[in-house]
PDB file of C-alpha atoms in Angstrom:
ATOM      1  CA  MET A   1       0.113  -0.205   0.090  1.00 58.00           C
ATOM      2  CA  THR A   2       1.734   3.204  -1.004  1.00 62.00           C
ATOM      3  CA  THR A   3      -0.943   5.403  -0.728  1.00 78.00           C
ATOM      4  CA  ASN A   4      -0.669   7.424   2.736  1.00 95.00           C
ATOM      5  CA  TYR A   5      -4.444   7.332   3.676  1.00 97.00           C
ATOM      6  CA  PHE A   6      -3.830   8.639   6.948  1.00 97.00           C
ATOM      7  CA  GLU A   7      -2.481  11.900   5.768  1.00 97.00           C
ATOM      8  CA  GLN A   8      -5.451  12.138   3.459  1.00 97.00           C
ATOM      9  CA  LEU A   9      -7.833  11.808   6.424  1.00 98.00           C
ATOM     10  CA  LYS A  10      -5.834  14.556   8.512  1.00 97.00           C
ATOM     11  CA  SER A  11      -6.992  16.806   5.463  1.00 97.00           C
ATOM     12  CA  GLU A  12     -10.647  16.142   6.030  1.00 98.00           C
ATOM     13  CA  LEU A  13     -10.431  16.695   9.937  1.00 98.00           C
ATOM     14  CA  GLU A  14     -12.748  19.696   9.581  1.00 98.00           C
ATOM     15  CA  ALA A  15     -15.377  17.787   7.692  1.00 98.00           C
ATOM     16  CA  PHE A  16     -15.046  15.068  10.563  1.00 98.00           C
ATOM     17  CA  ARG A  17     -15.198  17.667  13.267  1.00 98.00           C
ATOM     18  CA  SER A  18     -18.235  19.201  11.743  1.00 98.00           C
ATOM     19  CA  LEU A  19     -20.249  15.589  11.568  1.00 98.00           C
ATOM     20  CA  SER A  20     -19.014  15.128  15.338  1.00 98.00           C
ATOM     21  CA  SER A  21     -21.257  17.845  16.409  1.00 97.00           C
ATOM     22  CA  ARG A  22     -24.501  16.319  14.780  1.00 96.00           C
ATOM     23  CA  GLY A  23     -26.385  13.554  16.533  1.00 93.00           C
ATOM     24  CA  GLY A  24     -27.378  10.114  15.446  1.00 97.00           C
ATOM     25  CA  HIS A  25     -25.065   7.737  13.027  1.00 98.00           C
ATOM     26  CA  LEU A  26     -23.162  10.603  11.693  1.00 98.00           C
ATOM     27  CA  GLY A  27     -22.010  12.227  14.812  1.00 98.00           C
ATOM     28  CA  PHE A  28     -20.978   8.771  16.151  1.00 98.00           C
ATOM     29  CA  PHE A  29     -18.984   8.457  12.755  1.00 98.00           C
ATOM     30  CA  GLY A  30     -17.332  11.894  13.008  1.00 98.00           C
ATOM     31  CA  GLN A  31     -16.644  11.528  16.922  1.00 98.00           C
ATOM     32  CA  GLU A  32     -15.095   7.832  16.172  1.00 98.00           C
ATOM     33  CA  VAL A  33     -12.876   9.128  13.392  1.00 98.00           C
ATOM     34  CA  LEU A  34     -11.317  11.902  15.488  1.00 98.00           C
ATOM     35  CA  ARG A  35     -10.832   9.246  18.225  1.00 98.00           C
ATOM     36  CA  PHE A  36      -8.890   7.183  15.612  1.00 98.00           C
ATOM     37  CA  HIS A  37      -6.827  10.116  14.604  1.00 98.00           C
ATOM     38  CA  SER A  38      -5.840  10.829  17.941  1.00 98.00           C
ATOM     39  CA  ILE A  39      -4.908   7.527  18.934  1.00 98.00           C
ATOM     40  CA  ALA A  40      -3.452   6.530  15.687  1.00 98.00           C
ATOM     41  CA  GLY A  41      -1.689   9.707  15.299  1.00 97.00           C
ATOM     42  CA  THR A  42       0.130   9.322  18.508  1.00 96.00           C
ATOM     43  CA  LEU A  43       1.356   5.844  17.140  1.00 97.00           C
ATOM     44  CA  VAL A  44       2.402   7.345  13.585  1.00 95.00           C
ATOM     45  CA  GLU A  45       3.565  10.550  14.553  1.00 94.00           C
ATOM     46  CA  GLY A  46       3.958  10.898  18.102  1.00 89.00           C
ATOM     47  CA  CYS A  47       6.088   8.030  19.049  1.00 90.00           C
ATOM     48  CA  ASP A  48       9.207   6.073  17.873  1.00 92.00           C
ATOM     49  CA  PHE A  49       7.571   2.624  18.021  1.00 94.00           C
ATOM     50  CA  ARG A  50       8.009   0.318  15.090  1.00 96.00           C
ATOM     51  CA  LEU A  51       4.743  -0.287  13.680  1.00 97.00           C
ATOM     52  CA  ASP A  52       5.615  -3.545  11.596  1.00 96.00           C
ATOM     53  CA  GLU A  53       6.544  -7.137  12.482  1.00 95.00           C
ATOM     54  CA  SER A  54      10.274  -5.759  13.441  1.00 96.00           C
ATOM     55  CA  ALA A  55       8.588  -4.248  16.929  1.00 95.00           C
ATOM     56  CA  ASN A  56       9.740  -5.773  20.119  1.00 93.00           C
ATOM     57  CA  THR A  57       7.577  -6.953  23.083  1.00 90.00           C
ATOM     58  CA  ASP A  58       7.484  -3.842  24.803  1.00 92.00           C
ATOM     59  CA  GLU A  59       6.448  -1.849  21.832  1.00 95.00           C
ATOM     60  CA  ARG A  60       3.505  -4.325  20.922  1.00 94.00           C
ATOM     61  CA  TYR A  61       1.996  -4.011  24.442  1.00 93.00           C
ATOM     62  CA  PHE A  62       1.468  -0.440  23.193  1.00 95.00           C
ATOM     63  CA  THR A  63       0.651  -0.654  19.635  1.00 97.00           C
ATOM     64  CA  HIS A  64      -1.298  -3.824  19.659  1.00 97.00           C
ATOM     65  CA  ILE A  65      -3.778  -2.644  22.781  1.00 96.00           C
ATOM     66  CA  LEU A  66      -4.122   0.976  21.476  1.00 97.00           C
ATOM     67  CA  VAL A  67      -5.258  -0.329  17.979  1.00 97.00           C
ATOM     68  CA  ARG A  68      -7.511  -2.923  19.645  1.00 97.00           C
ATOM     69  CA  SER A  69      -9.406  -0.043  21.199  1.00 97.00           C
ATOM     70  CA  LEU A  70     -10.256   1.112  17.645  1.00 98.00           C
ATOM     71  CA  LEU A  71     -10.981  -1.957  15.849  1.00 97.00           C
ATOM     72  CA  GLU A  72     -14.416  -2.650  17.336  1.00 95.00           C
ATOM     73  CA  ASN A  73     -15.967   0.705  16.090  1.00 97.00           C
ATOM     74  CA  TYR A  74     -14.222   0.370  13.043  1.00 97.00           C
ATOM     75  CA  PHE A  75     -16.375  -2.891  12.276  1.00 96.00           C
ATOM     76  CA  TRP A  76     -19.430  -1.188  13.393  1.00 97.00           C
ATOM     77  CA  THR A  77     -18.781   1.753  11.062  1.00 97.00           C
ATOM     78  CA  ILE A  78     -18.560  -0.777   8.157  1.00 96.00           C
ATOM     79  CA  TYR A  79     -21.722  -2.640   9.525  1.00 96.00           C
ATOM     80  CA  LEU A  80     -23.570   0.990  10.090  1.00 97.00           C
ATOM     81  CA  PHE A  81     -22.654   2.368   6.390  1.00 96.00           C
ATOM     82  CA  ASP A  82     -22.590  -0.798   4.260  1.00 95.00           C
ATOM     83  CA  ASP A  83     -26.105  -0.472   3.460  1.00 94.00           C
ATOM     84  CA  SER A  84     -27.366   2.831   3.588  1.00 95.00           C
ATOM     85  CA  ALA A  85     -31.133   1.583   3.731  1.00 95.00           C
ATOM     86  CA  GLN A  86     -30.291  -0.318   6.970  1.00 96.00           C
ATOM     87  CA  THR A  87     -28.208   2.522   8.608  1.00 97.00           C
ATOM     88  CA  SER A  88     -30.934   3.649  10.971  1.00 97.00           C
ATOM     89  CA  ASN A  89     -31.959   0.276  12.212  1.00 96.00           C
ATOM     90  CA  ARG A  90     -28.378  -0.743  12.695  1.00 97.00           C
ATOM     91  CA  TYR A  91     -27.613   2.419  14.637  1.00 98.00           C
ATOM     92  CA  GLU A  92     -30.426   1.311  16.962  1.00 97.00           C
ATOM     93  CA  GLU A  93     -28.513  -1.962  17.420  1.00 97.00           C
ATOM     94  CA  LEU A  94     -25.463   0.072  18.290  1.00 97.00           C
ATOM     95  CA  LYS A  95     -27.210   1.967  20.827  1.00 97.00           C
ATOM     96  CA  ASN A  96     -28.764  -1.116  22.438  1.00 97.00           C
ATOM     97  CA  SER A  97     -25.321  -2.616  22.542  1.00 96.00           C
ATOM     98  CA  PHE A  98     -24.346   0.314  24.641  1.00 97.00           C
ATOM     99  CA  LYS A  99     -27.464  -0.158  26.853  1.00 97.00           C
ATOM    100  CA  ARG A 100     -26.898  -3.842  27.458  1.00 96.00           C
ATOM    101  CA  ASP A 101     -23.250  -2.847  28.571  1.00 95.00           C
ATOM    102  CA  TYR A 102     -24.219  -0.161  30.537  1.00 96.00           C
ATOM    103  CA  VAL A 103     -26.630  -2.306  32.380  1.00 95.00           C
ATOM    104  CA  LYS A 104     -23.818  -4.725  32.968  1.00 94.00           C
ATOM    105  CA  LEU A 105     -21.735  -2.130  34.440  1.00 94.00           C
ATOM    106  CA  LEU A 106     -24.334  -0.907  36.884  1.00 93.00           C
ATOM    107  CA  ASN A 107     -25.031  -4.604  38.101  1.00 91.00           C
ATOM    108  CA  GLU A 108     -21.464  -5.307  39.104  1.00 90.00           C
ATOM    109  CA  ASN A 109     -22.041  -6.058  42.903  1.00 83.00           C
ATOM    110  CA  HIS A 110     -18.794  -4.385  43.880  1.00 87.00           C
ATOM    111  CA  LEU A 111     -18.766  -1.410  42.015  1.00 87.00           C
ATOM    112  CA  PRO A 112     -18.348   1.586  44.154  1.00 91.00           C
ATOM    113  CA  HIS A 113     -19.599   5.002  43.468  1.00 92.00           C
ATOM    114  CA  LYS A 114     -22.703   3.772  41.401  1.00 90.00           C
ATOM    115  CA  ASP A 115     -24.422   7.113  42.598  1.00 89.00           C
ATOM    116  CA  GLN A 116     -22.247   9.209  40.185  1.00 94.00           C
ATOM    117  CA  LEU A 117     -23.346   7.184  37.211  1.00 95.00           C
ATOM    118  CA  GLU A 118     -26.498   7.613  35.218  1.00 96.00           C
ATOM    119  CA  PRO A 119     -29.302   4.986  36.296  1.00 94.00           C
ATOM    120  CA  ALA A 120     -30.188   2.624  33.562  1.00 95.00           C
ATOM    121  CA  ASP A 121     -33.676   2.269  32.126  1.00 95.00           C
ATOM    122  CA  PRO A 122     -34.963  -1.151  33.839  1.00 92.00           C
ATOM    123  CA  SER A 123     -36.208  -2.172  30.056  1.00 95.00           C
ATOM    124  CA  TRP A 124     -32.611  -2.358  28.960  1.00 96.00           C
ATOM    125  CA  SER A 125     -32.079  -5.343  30.489  1.00 92.00           C
ATOM    126  CA  ALA A 126     -34.475  -7.372  27.965  1.00 94.00           C
ATOM    127  CA  LEU A 127     -32.861  -5.975  24.995  1.00 95.00           C
ATOM    128  CA  PRO A 128     -32.057  -8.457  22.628  1.00 92.00           C
ATOM    129  CA  ARG A 129     -28.279  -9.256  22.304  1.00 92.00           C
ATOM    130  CA  VAL A 130     -26.418  -7.558  19.399  1.00 90.00           C
ATOM    131  CA  LEU A 131     -24.349  -9.258  16.705  1.00 91.00           C
ATOM    132  CA  ASP A 132     -20.776 -10.099  17.300  1.00 92.00           C
ATOM    133  CA  VAL A 133     -18.183  -8.501  15.113  1.00 93.00           C
ATOM    134  CA  ASN A 134     -17.992 -11.797  12.918  1.00 90.00           C
ATOM    135  CA  SER A 135     -21.627 -12.062  12.374  1.00 91.00           C
ATOM    136  CA  MET A 136     -21.971  -7.830  11.619  1.00 92.00           C
ATOM    137  CA  MET A 137     -19.403  -8.721   8.731  1.00 89.00           C
ATOM    138  CA  ALA A 138     -21.420 -12.074   7.502  1.00 89.00           C
ATOM    139  CA  GLN A 139     -24.223  -9.254   6.843  1.00 88.00           C
ATOM    140  CA  SER A 140     -22.190  -6.990   4.913  1.00 88.00           C
ATOM    141  CA  THR A 141     -22.896  -6.899   1.308  1.00 85.00           C
ATOM    142  CA  ASN A 142     -19.834  -4.820  -0.198  1.00 84.00           C
ATOM    143  CA  ASP A 143     -16.841  -6.858  -1.139  1.00 78.00           C
ATOM    144  CA  TYR A 144     -14.228  -5.741   1.156  1.00 82.00           C
ATOM    145  CA  GLY A 145     -11.865  -8.791   0.128  1.00 76.00           C
ATOM    146  CA  ASP A 146      -8.619  -9.166   1.946  1.00 81.00           C
ATOM    147  CA  ARG A 147      -8.562  -5.936   3.818  1.00 84.00           C
ATOM    148  CA  LEU A 148     -11.179  -7.155   6.073  1.00 89.00           C
ATOM    149  CA  ASN A 149      -9.866 -10.567   6.337  1.00 88.00           C
ATOM    150  CA  TYR A 150      -6.715  -9.053   7.603  1.00 92.00           C
ATOM    151  CA  LEU A 151      -8.266  -6.392  10.270  1.00 94.00           C
ATOM    152  CA  TYR A 152     -10.416  -9.130  11.807  1.00 94.00           C
ATOM    153  CA  PHE A 153      -7.188 -11.167  12.147  1.00 94.00           C
ATOM    154  CA  VAL A 154      -5.687  -8.237  14.075  1.00 96.00           C
ATOM    155  CA  TYR A 155      -8.987  -7.643  15.941  1.00 96.00           C
ATOM    156  CA  ARG A 156      -8.437 -11.301  17.445  1.00 95.00           C
ATOM    157  CA  ILE A 157      -4.938 -11.146  17.944  1.00 95.00           C
ATOM    158  CA  THR A 158      -4.889  -7.771  19.520  1.00 96.00           C
ATOM    159  CA  SER A 159      -7.926  -9.153  21.813  1.00 95.00           C
ATOM    160  CA  PHE A 160      -5.193 -11.719  23.427  1.00 91.00           C
ATOM    161  CA  ASP A 161      -2.796  -9.009  23.732  1.00 93.00           C
ATOM    162  CA  THR A 162      -5.485  -6.603  25.450  1.00 93.00           C
ATOM    163  CA  HIS A 163      -6.032  -9.135  28.105  1.00 91.00           C
ATOM    164  CA  GLY A 164      -2.646 -10.081  28.626  1.00 89.00           C
ATOM    165  CA  LYS A 165      -2.794 -13.787  27.192  1.00 87.00           C
ATOM    166  CA  ASN A 166       0.150 -13.093  24.884  1.00 87.00           C
ATOM    167  CA  LEU A 167       2.877 -13.623  27.653  1.00 90.00           C
ATOM    168  CA  GLY A 168       5.714 -16.079  26.765  1.00 89.00           C
ATOM    169  CA  ALA A 169       5.110 -17.949  30.158  1.00 92.00           C
ATOM    170  CA  ILE A 170       1.621 -18.999  29.276  1.00 92.00           C
ATOM    171  CA  PHE A 171       2.658 -20.404  26.030  1.00 92.00           C
ATOM    172  CA  GLN A 172       5.448 -22.480  27.538  1.00 94.00           C
ATOM    173  CA  ASP A 173       3.390 -23.820  30.025  1.00 95.00           C
ATOM    174  CA  VAL A 174       0.521 -24.459  27.834  1.00 95.00           C
ATOM    175  CA  PHE A 175       2.467 -25.831  24.649  1.00 94.00           C
ATOM    176  CA  GLY A 176       5.739 -26.927  26.509  1.00 96.00           C
ATOM    177  CA  LYS A 177       7.877 -25.083  24.143  1.00 94.00           C
ATOM    178  CA  THR A 178       8.689 -21.661  23.249  1.00 89.00           C
ATOM    179  CA  CYS A 179       5.859 -20.070  20.457  1.00 87.00           C
ATOM    180  CA  ASN A 180       5.902 -17.243  18.295  1.00 84.00           C
ATOM    181  CA  PHE A 181       2.669 -15.128  18.440  1.00 88.00           C
ATOM    182  CA  PRO A 182       2.238 -12.827  15.750  1.00 91.00           C
ATOM    183  CA  VAL A 183       3.643  -9.202  15.874  1.00 93.00           C
ATOM    184  CA  LEU A 184       1.194  -7.323  13.500  1.00 96.00           C
ATOM    185  CA  LYS A 185       1.552  -4.771  10.792  1.00 96.00           C
ATOM    186  CA  ILE A 186       0.240  -2.147  12.936  1.00 97.00           C
ATOM    187  CA  GLY A 187       1.012   0.892  10.455  1.00 97.00           C
ATOM    188  CA  TYR A 188      -0.723  -1.085   7.472  1.00 96.00           C
ATOM    189  CA  THR A 189      -3.630  -1.812   9.915  1.00 97.00           C
ATOM    190  CA  ILE A 190      -3.842   2.000  10.473  1.00 98.00           C
ATOM    191  CA  GLU A 191      -3.798   2.917   6.897  1.00 97.00           C
ATOM    192  CA  LEU A 192      -6.723   0.096   6.059  1.00 96.00           C
ATOM    193  CA  MET A 193      -8.567   1.745   8.826  1.00 97.00           C
ATOM    194  CA  ALA A 194      -8.182   5.569   7.313  1.00 97.00           C
ATOM    195  CA  ASN A 195      -8.966   4.383   3.814  1.00 96.00           C
ATOM    196  CA  GLN A 196     -12.202   3.038   4.902  1.00 96.00           C
ATOM    197  CA  TYR A 197     -13.319   6.035   7.064  1.00 97.00           C
ATOM    198  CA  LEU A 198     -12.385   8.177   3.680  1.00 97.00           C
ATOM    199  CA  VAL A 199     -14.470   5.866   1.725  1.00 96.00           C
ATOM    200  CA  VAL A 200     -17.483   6.389   3.857  1.00 97.00           C
ATOM    201  CA  LEU A 201     -17.018  10.054   3.866  1.00 98.00           C
ATOM    202  CA  GLN A 202     -17.133  10.190   0.278  1.00 97.00           C
ATOM    203  CA  GLU A 203     -20.086   8.128   0.141  1.00 96.00           C
ATOM    204  CA  LEU A 204     -21.943  10.186   2.422  1.00 97.00           C
ATOM    205  CA  ARG A 205     -21.006  13.069   0.251  1.00 97.00           C
ATOM    206  CA  SER A 206     -22.201  11.558  -2.856  1.00 96.00           C
ATOM    207  CA  ARG A 207     -25.609  10.813  -1.342  1.00 93.00           C
ATOM    208  CA  ASP A 208     -25.763  14.396  -0.262  1.00 93.00           C
ATOM    209  CA  GLU A 209     -26.364  13.456   3.218  1.00 91.00           C
ATOM    210  CA  ILE A 210     -23.437  15.891   4.302  1.00 88.00           C
TER     211      ILE A 210
END
């Protein structure tokens, strides 16, 4: 990939800031891209971390976990904007996902200071489960090809990193030998994500939604 999509995305920041002040799925999209720019930009421009397979263990502790924090909403964005006729319904699914997670948070038995949080509507507990990432991608109609396959791989691997399950001691004890666990192409991942955000922005413009 030779095109620097992250640089192109930076040139569109005002458009994303404008979207971020709106409600609904457009506000979600704008705010998420700004979050992506902040986190990915820190990795790309604000650190000396290697963002490819040459990264060492200390570097991956940061790069893999930070990218994992971006991927779930990236997949939600694809799901939301893949079919414009379904965007409103799918945004309701996203809100329901938040409501279920919020209820789960408030139901933690040992969570202190609950009085500082907004109360949940009792009806939220009965909301249906939302799709997981794999199921969301199965319902996408556009052909995202190898890009999406690779990013789903990154999503699953970085989930292990985020929960500390990538430690060599665990692999040694489980498999009885030293094992390699992939060091990911984080720079490439960021470029793929930036490209898709630009694609969505252009589609919104072509439909005169913004």
